[in-house]
Coordinates of N, CA and C in Angstrom, one line a residue:
M23 N -81.0 72.1 -17.6 CA -80.0 73.1 -17.1 C -79.7 74.1 -18.2
S24 N -79.6 75.3 -17.9 CA -79.4 76.4 -18.9 C -77.9 76.3 -19.4
T25 N -77.7 76.8 -20.6 CA -76.4 76.8 -21.2 C -75.4 77.5 -20.4
K26 N -75.8 78.7 -19.8 CA -74.8 79.5 -19.0 C -74.4 78.7 -17.8
A27 N -75.4 78.1 -17.1 CA -75.1 77.3 -15.9 C -74.2 76.2 -16.2
F28 N -74.5 75.5 -17.3 CA -73.7 74.3 -17.7 C -72.2 74.8 -18.0
K29 N -72.1 75.9 -18.7 CA -70.7 76.4 -19.0 C -70.0 76.8 -17.7
N30 N -70.7 77.4 -16.8 CA -70.1 77.8 -15.5 C -69.6 76.6 -14.7
E31 N -70.4 75.6 -14.8 CA -70.1 74.3 -14.1 C -68.9 73.7 -14.7
K32 N -68.9 73.6 -16.0 CA -67.7 73.0 -16.7 C -66.5 73.8 -16.5
L33 N -66.6 75.1 -16.5 CA -65.5 76.0 -16.2 C -64.9 75.8 -14.8
A34 N -65.8 75.7 -13.9 CA -65.4 75.4 -12.5 C -64.6 74.1 -12.4
K35 N -65.1 73.1 -13.1 CA -64.5 71.7 -13.1 C -63.1 71.8 -13.7
I36 N -62.9 72.5 -14.8 CA -61.6 72.7 -15.4 C -60.6 73.4 -14.5
K37 N -61.1 74.5 -13.9 CA -60.3 75.3 -12.9 C -59.9 74.4 -11.7
S38 N -60.8 73.6 -11.2 CA -60.4 72.8 -10.1 C -59.3 71.7 -10.5
N39 N -59.5 71.2 -11.7 CA -58.4 70.3 -12.2 C -57.1 70.9 -12.4
I40 N -57.1 72.2 -12.9 CA -55.9 72.9 -13.1 C -55.2 73.2 -11.8
E41 N -56.0 73.6 -10.8 CA -55.4 73.9 -9.5 C -54.7 72.7 -8.9
K42 N -55.2 71.5 -9.1 CA -54.6 70.3 -8.5 C -53.5 69.7 -9.4
A43 N -53.5 70.0 -10.7 CA -52.7 69.3 -11.7 C -51.2 69.6 -11.6
Q44 N -50.4 68.6 -11.8 CA -49.0 68.7 -12.0 C -48.6 68.7 -13.4
V45 N -49.4 68.1 -14.3 CA -49.2 68.0 -15.7 C -50.5 68.1 -16.4
A46 N -50.5 68.7 -17.6 CA -51.7 68.7 -18.5 C -51.2 68.2 -19.9
I47 N -51.9 67.2 -20.4 CA -51.5 66.7 -21.7 C -52.7 66.8 -22.7
V48 N -52.5 67.5 -23.8 CA -53.6 67.7 -24.8 C -53.5 66.6 -25.8
S49 N -54.6 66.0 -26.1 CA -54.6 65.0 -27.1 C -55.8 65.1 -28.1
D50 N -55.7 64.5 -29.2 CA -56.8 64.5 -30.2 C -57.7 63.3 -29.9
Y51 N -59.0 63.6 -29.9 CA -59.9 62.5 -29.6 C -61.0 62.2 -30.7
K52 N -60.8 62.9 -31.8 CA -61.9 62.9 -32.8 C -62.2 61.5 -33.4
S53 N -61.3 60.5 -33.4 CA -61.6 59.2 -33.9 C -62.0 58.2 -32.9
L54 N -62.2 58.7 -31.6 CA -62.6 57.8 -30.5 C -64.1 57.7 -30.3
T55 N -64.6 56.6 -29.9 CA -66.0 56.4 -29.6 C -66.2 56.8 -28.2
V56 N -67.4 57.0 -27.8 CA -67.7 57.4 -26.4 C -67.2 56.3 -25.4
E57 N -67.4 55.1 -25.8 CA -66.9 54.0 -24.9 C -65.4 54.0 -24.8
E58 N -64.7 54.3 -25.8 CA -63.2 54.4 -25.8 C -62.8 55.5 -24.9
I59 N -63.5 56.7 -25.0 CA -63.1 57.8 -24.2 C -63.4 57.5 -22.7
T60 N -64.5 56.8 -22.5 CA -64.8 56.4 -21.1 C -63.7 55.5 -20.5
N61 N -63.3 54.5 -21.3 CA -62.2 53.6 -20.9 C -60.9 54.3 -20.6
L62 N -60.6 55.3 -21.5 CA -59.4 56.1 -21.3 C -59.5 56.9 -20.1
R63 N -60.6 57.5 -19.9 CA -60.8 58.3 -18.7 C -60.7 57.5 -17.4
R64 N -61.2 56.3 -17.4 CA -61.1 55.4 -16.2 C -59.7 55.0 -16.0
S65 N -58.9 54.7 -17.1 CA -57.5 54.3 -16.9 C -56.7 55.4 -16.4
I66 N -57.0 56.7 -16.8 CA -56.2 57.8 -16.2 C -56.7 58.1 -14.8
Q67 N -57.9 57.9 -14.5 CA -58.4 58.1 -13.1 C -57.8 57.1 -12.2
K68 N -57.5 55.9 -12.6 CA -56.8 54.9 -11.8 C -55.4 55.4 -11.4
E69 N -54.8 56.2 -12.3 CA -53.5 56.8 -12.1 C -53.6 58.1 -11.4
D70 N -54.7 58.4 -10.7 CA -54.9 59.7 -10.0 C -54.8 60.9 -11.0
G71 N -55.6 60.8 -12.0 CA -55.7 61.9 -13.0 C -57.1 62.1 -13.5
D72 N -57.3 62.8 -14.5 CA -58.6 63.0 -15.1 C -58.4 63.3 -16.6
Y73 N -59.4 62.9 -17.4 CA -59.4 63.2 -18.8 C -60.7 63.9 -19.2
M74 N -60.6 65.1 -19.8 CA -61.7 65.9 -20.0 C -61.8 66.3 -21.5
V75 N -63.0 66.1 -22.1 CA -63.3 66.7 -23.4 C -64.1 67.9 -23.1
T76 N -63.6 69.0 -23.6 CA -64.2 70.3 -23.3 C -64.1 71.3 -24.5
K77 N -64.8 72.3 -24.4 CA -64.7 73.4 -25.5 C -63.4 74.1 -25.3
N78 N -62.8 74.4 -26.4 CA -61.5 75.1 -26.3 C -61.6 76.5 -25.7
T79 N -62.7 77.2 -26.0 CA -62.8 78.5 -25.4 C -63.0 78.5 -23.9
L80 N -63.7 77.5 -23.3 CA -63.8 77.3 -21.9 C -62.4 77.0 -21.3
A81 N -61.7 76.1 -21.9 CA -60.4 75.7 -21.5 C -59.4 76.9 -21.5
K82 N -59.5 77.7 -22.5 CA -58.6 78.9 -22.6 C -58.9 79.9 -21.5
I83 N -60.2 80.0 -21.2 CA -60.6 80.9 -20.1 C -60.1 80.4 -18.7
A84 N -60.2 79.0 -18.5 CA -59.8 78.4 -17.3 C -58.3 78.4 -17.0
I85 N -57.5 78.3 -18.1 CA -56.1 78.3 -17.9 C -55.4 79.7 -17.9
K86 N -56.2 80.7 -18.2 CA -55.6 82.0 -18.2 C -55.0 82.4 -16.9
G87 N -53.8 82.8 -16.9 CA -53.1 83.2 -15.6 C -52.5 82.1 -14.8
T88 N -52.5 80.9 -15.4 CA -52.0 79.7 -14.7 C -50.7 79.2 -15.5
P89 N -49.9 78.3 -14.9 CA -48.8 77.8 -15.6 C -49.2 77.0 -16.9
Y90 N -50.5 76.7 -17.0 CA -50.9 75.9 -18.2 C -51.4 76.8 -19.3
E91 N -51.2 78.1 -19.2 CA -51.6 79.1 -20.2 C -50.8 78.9 -21.5
V92 N -49.7 78.2 -21.4 CA -48.8 77.9 -22.5 C -49.5 77.0 -23.5
L93 N -50.6 76.3 -23.1 CA -51.4 75.4 -23.9 C -52.4 76.1 -24.8
S94 N -52.6 77.4 -24.6 CA -53.6 78.2 -25.4 C -53.5 78.0 -26.9
D95 N -52.3 78.0 -27.4 CA -52.1 77.9 -28.9 C -52.4 76.5 -29.4
V96 N -52.3 75.5 -28.6 CA -52.6 74.1 -29.1 C -54.0 73.7 -28.9
L97 N -54.8 74.5 -28.2 CA -56.2 74.2 -28.0 C -57.0 74.6 -29.2
T98 N -56.9 73.9 -30.3 CA -57.7 74.1 -31.5 C -58.2 72.8 -32.0
G99 N -59.4 72.8 -32.6 CA -60.0 71.6 -33.1 C -60.5 70.7 -31.9
P100 N -60.9 69.5 -32.3 CA -61.4 68.6 -31.2 C -60.2 68.0 -30.4
V101 N -60.0 68.6 -29.2 CA -59.0 68.1 -28.3 C -59.6 67.8 -26.9
A102 N -58.8 67.0 -26.2 CA -59.2 66.7 -24.8 C -57.9 66.9 -24.0
I103 N -58.1 67.1 -22.7 CA -57.0 67.4 -21.8 C -56.9 66.3 -20.7
A104 N -55.8 65.7 -20.6 CA -55.5 64.7 -19.5 C -54.7 65.4 -18.4
F105 N -55.2 65.4 -17.2 CA -54.5 66.0 -16.0 C -53.9 64.9 -15.2
G106 N -52.7 65.2 -14.6 CA -52.1 64.3 -13.6 C -52.0 65.0 -12.3
F107 N -52.6 64.5 -11.2 CA -52.6 65.2 -10.0 C -51.5 64.9 -9.0
K108 N -51.0 63.6 -9.0 CA -49.9 63.3 -8.1 C -48.6 62.9 -8.8
D109 N -48.7 62.4 -10.0 CA -47.6 62.0 -10.8 C -47.6 62.6 -12.2
Q110 N -46.5 63.1 -12.6 CA -46.5 63.7 -14.0 C -46.4 62.7 -15.1
V111 N -45.9 61.5 -14.8 CA -45.6 60.5 -15.8 C -46.8 59.6 -16.0
A112 N -47.5 59.2 -14.9 CA -48.6 58.2 -15.0 C -49.7 58.5 -16.1
P113 N -50.2 59.8 -16.1 CA -51.3 60.0 -17.1 C -50.7 59.9 -18.6
A114 N -49.5 60.4 -18.7 CA -48.8 60.3 -20.0 C -48.6 58.8 -20.4
K115 N -48.3 58.0 -19.5 CA -48.1 56.5 -19.8 C -49.5 55.9 -20.1
A116 N -50.5 56.3 -19.4 CA -51.8 55.7 -19.6 C -52.4 56.1 -21.0
L117 N -52.2 57.4 -21.3 CA -52.6 57.9 -22.6 C -51.8 57.3 -23.8
S118 N -50.5 57.2 -23.6 CA -49.7 56.6 -24.6 C -50.0 55.2 -24.9
K119 N -50.2 54.4 -23.8 CA -50.6 53.0 -23.9 C -51.9 52.9 -24.6
F120 N -52.9 53.7 -24.3 CA -54.2 53.6 -25.0 C -54.0 53.9 -26.5
I121 N -53.2 54.9 -26.8 CA -53.0 55.2 -28.2 C -52.3 54.1 -29.0
K122 N -51.4 53.5 -28.3 CA -50.6 52.4 -28.9 C -51.5 51.2 -29.1
D123 N -52.4 50.9 -28.1 CA -53.3 49.7 -28.1 C -54.4 49.9 -29.2
T124 N -55.0 51.1 -29.2 CA -56.1 51.3 -30.1 C -55.8 51.8 -31.5
K125 N -54.6 52.3 -31.6 CA -54.1 53.0 -32.9 C -55.0 54.2 -33.2
K126 N -55.6 54.8 -32.2 CA -56.5 56.0 -32.4 C -56.0 57.1 -31.5
G127 N -56.2 58.3 -32.0 CA -55.8 59.5 -31.3 C -54.3 59.8 -31.3
E128 N -53.9 60.9 -30.8 CA -52.5 61.2 -30.7 C -52.3 62.3 -29.7
I129 N -51.1 62.3 -29.1 CA -50.7 63.4 -28.2 C -50.3 64.6 -29.0
I130 N -50.9 65.7 -28.6 CA -50.5 67.0 -29.4 C -49.5 67.8 -28.7
A131 N -49.6 67.9 -27.4 CA -48.6 68.7 -26.6 C -48.9 68.5 -25.1
A132 N -48.1 69.0 -24.3 CA -48.3 68.9 -22.8 C -47.7 70.2 -22.2
A133 N -48.1 70.4 -20.9 CA -47.5 71.5 -20.1 C -47.1 70.9 -18.8
L134 N -45.8 71.2 -18.5 CA -45.2 70.7 -17.3 C -44.4 71.8 -16.7
D135 N -44.6 72.2 -15.5 CA -43.9 73.3 -14.8 C -43.9 74.6 -15.6
G136 N -45.0 74.9 -16.2 CA -45.1 76.1 -16.9 C -44.5 76.1 -18.3
K137 N -44.0 75.0 -18.7 CA -43.3 74.9 -20.0 C -44.1 74.1 -21.0
L138 N -44.2 74.5 -22.2 CA -44.9 73.8 -23.3 C -44.0 72.7 -23.8
L139 N -44.5 71.4 -23.8 CA -43.7 70.3 -24.3 C -44.4 69.9 -25.7
S140 N -43.5 69.7 -26.6 CA -44.0 69.2 -28.0 C -44.6 67.8 -27.9
A141 N -45.2 67.4 -28.9 CA -45.7 66.0 -28.9 C -44.6 65.0 -28.7
K142 N -43.5 65.2 -29.3 CA -42.4 64.3 -29.1 C -41.9 64.3 -27.7
E143 N -41.8 65.5 -27.0 CA -41.4 65.5 -25.6 C -42.4 64.9 -24.7
A144 N -43.7 65.1 -25.0 CA -44.8 64.5 -24.2 C -44.7 63.0 -24.3
K145 N -44.5 62.5 -25.5 CA -44.3 61.0 -25.6 C -43.1 60.5 -24.9
A146 N -42.0 61.3 -24.8 CA -40.8 60.9 -24.1 C -41.1 60.9 -22.6
L147 N -42.0 61.8 -22.2 CA -42.5 61.8 -20.8 C -43.1 60.5 -20.4
A148 N -43.9 59.9 -21.3 CA -44.5 58.7 -21.1 C -43.6 57.5 -21.0
D149 N -42.4 57.7 -21.5 CA -41.4 56.6 -21.5 C -40.5 56.7 -20.2
M150 N -40.7 57.7 -19.4 CA -39.9 57.9 -18.2 C -40.5 56.9 -17.1
P151 N -39.6 56.5 -16.2 CA -40.1 55.7 -15.1 C -41.0 56.5 -14.2
S152 N -42.0 55.9 -13.5 CA -42.8 56.6 -12.6 C -42.1 56.9 -11.3
K153 N -42.7 57.7 -10.4 CA -42.0 58.0 -9.1 C -41.7 56.7 -8.3
E154 N -42.7 55.8 -8.3 CA -42.5 54.6 -7.6 C -41.3 53.8 -8.1
E155 N -41.1 53.7 -9.4 CA -40.0 53.0 -10.0 C -38.7 53.7 -9.7
I156 N -38.7 55.0 -9.7 CA -37.5 55.8 -9.4 C -37.1 55.5 -7.9
Y157 N -38.1 55.6 -7.0 CA -37.9 55.3 -5.6 C -37.3 53.9 -5.4
A158 N -37.8 53.0 -6.1 CA -37.4 51.6 -5.9 C -35.9 51.5 -6.4
K159 N -35.6 52.1 -7.5 CA -34.2 52.1 -8.0 C -33.2 52.8 -7.1
M160 N -33.7 53.9 -6.5 CA -32.8 54.6 -5.6 C -32.6 53.8 -4.3
L161 N -33.7 53.2 -3.8 CA -33.5 52.4 -2.6 C -32.6 51.2 -2.9
G162 N -32.8 50.6 -4.1 CA -31.9 49.5 -4.5 C -30.5 49.9 -4.5
S163 N -30.2 51.1 -5.0 CA -28.8 51.6 -5.1 C -28.2 51.9 -3.8
I164 N -29.1 52.4 -2.9 CA -28.6 52.7 -1.5 C -28.4 51.4 -0.7
N165 N -29.3 50.5 -0.9 CA -29.2 49.2 -0.2 C -28.2 48.3 -0.7
S166 N -27.8 48.4 -2.0 CA -26.8 47.5 -2.6 C -25.5 47.4 -1.8
P167 N -24.8 48.5 -1.5 CA -23.5 48.3 -0.8 C -23.7 47.7 0.6
A168 N -24.8 48.0 1.3 CA -25.0 47.4 2.6 C -25.2 45.9 2.5
S169 N -26.0 45.5 1.4 CA -26.2 44.1 1.2 C -24.9 43.4 0.9
G170 N -24.1 44.0 0.1 CA -22.8 43.4 -0.3 C -21.9 43.2 0.9
L171 N -21.9 44.2 1.8 CA -21.1 44.1 3.1 C -21.6 43.0 4.0
V172 N -23.0 42.9 4.1 CA -23.5 41.8 4.9 C -23.2 40.5 4.4
Y173 N -23.3 40.3 3.0 CA -22.9 39.0 2.5 C -21.4 38.7 2.6
T174 N -20.6 39.7 2.6 CA -19.1 39.5 2.7 C -18.8 39.1 4.2
V175 N -19.4 39.8 5.1 CA -19.2 39.5 6.6 C -19.7 38.1 6.9
N176 N -20.9 37.8 6.4 CA -21.5 36.4 6.6 C -20.6 35.4 6.0
G177 N -20.0 35.7 4.8 CA -19.1 34.7 4.1 C -17.9 34.5 5.0
V178 N -17.3 35.5 5.5 CA -16.1 35.4 6.4 C -16.4 34.6 7.6
M179 N -17.6 34.9 8.2 CA -18.0 34.2 9.5 C -18.2 32.8 9.2
A180 N -18.9 32.5 8.1 CA -19.1 31.1 7.7 C -17.8 30.3 7.5
A181 N -16.9 30.9 6.8 CA -15.6 30.3 6.6 C -14.8 30.1 7.9
L182 N -14.9 31.0 8.8 CA -14.2 30.9 10.1 C -14.9 29.8 10.9
T183 N -16.2 29.7 10.8 CA -17.0 28.6 11.5 C -16.6 27.3 11.0
R184 N -16.5 27.1 9.6 CA -16.1 25.9 9.0 C -14.7 25.5 9.4
A185 N -13.8 26.5 9.5 CA -12.4 26.2 9.8 C -12.3 25.7 11.3
V186 N -13.0 26.4 12.2 CA -13.0 26.0 13.6 C -13.6 24.6 13.7
A187 N -14.7 24.3 13.0 CA -15.3 23.0 13.0 C -14.4 21.9 12.5
A188 N -13.6 22.2 11.4 CA -12.7 21.3 10.9 C -11.5 21.0 11.9
V189 N -11.1 22.0 12.5 CA -10.0 21.8 13.6 C -10.5 21.0 14.7
R190 N -11.7 21.3 15.1 CA -12.4 20.5 16.2 C -12.5 19.0 15.8
D191 N -13.0 18.8 14.6 CA -13.2 17.4 14.1 C -11.8 16.7 14.0
K192 N -10.8 17.4 13.6 CA -9.5 16.8 13.4 C -8.9 16.4 14.8
K193 N -9.1 17.3 15.8 CA -8.6 17.0 17.2 C -9.3 15.9 17.8
T194 N -10.6 15.7 17.6 CA -11.4 14.6 18.2 C -11.2 13.3 17.5
A195 N -10.7 13.3 16.3 CA -10.5 12.1 15.5 C -9.2 11.4 15.8

């Protein structure tokens, strides 16, 4: 494959990821082995994302005119980009967990809703609950008063039933 064709193919792949992405996280990969990068890519793909090692010049061309253009200044040196397609938190969690487990690599920055997040803010993004966890907490909060009401009504009905049974037993004895 010619170099120009390879670059065009890589550029198209980056552009397609950017079009689908809700978040982009830039990380350092220089201390990682190919096997570790593959494992990280698979863990991010399980979370409906992608992890790409690419040339910075190609990435800068691909993000030009998009909300991820804010990442242009941090695309220096050996960096890779993690994209999240359905959830903004899941790829950050997967990347953060990988870094914590292997003690290799680091998060450099992220772009979310057209805003550049620092490394500290990107790590804080990884600590946030996922959409599913938030939905579960919201449903629990909504369901809690109704459950309490059901238990209260059941308690009153059970007490009334026991009282009626006690009166019946007393009259038959």
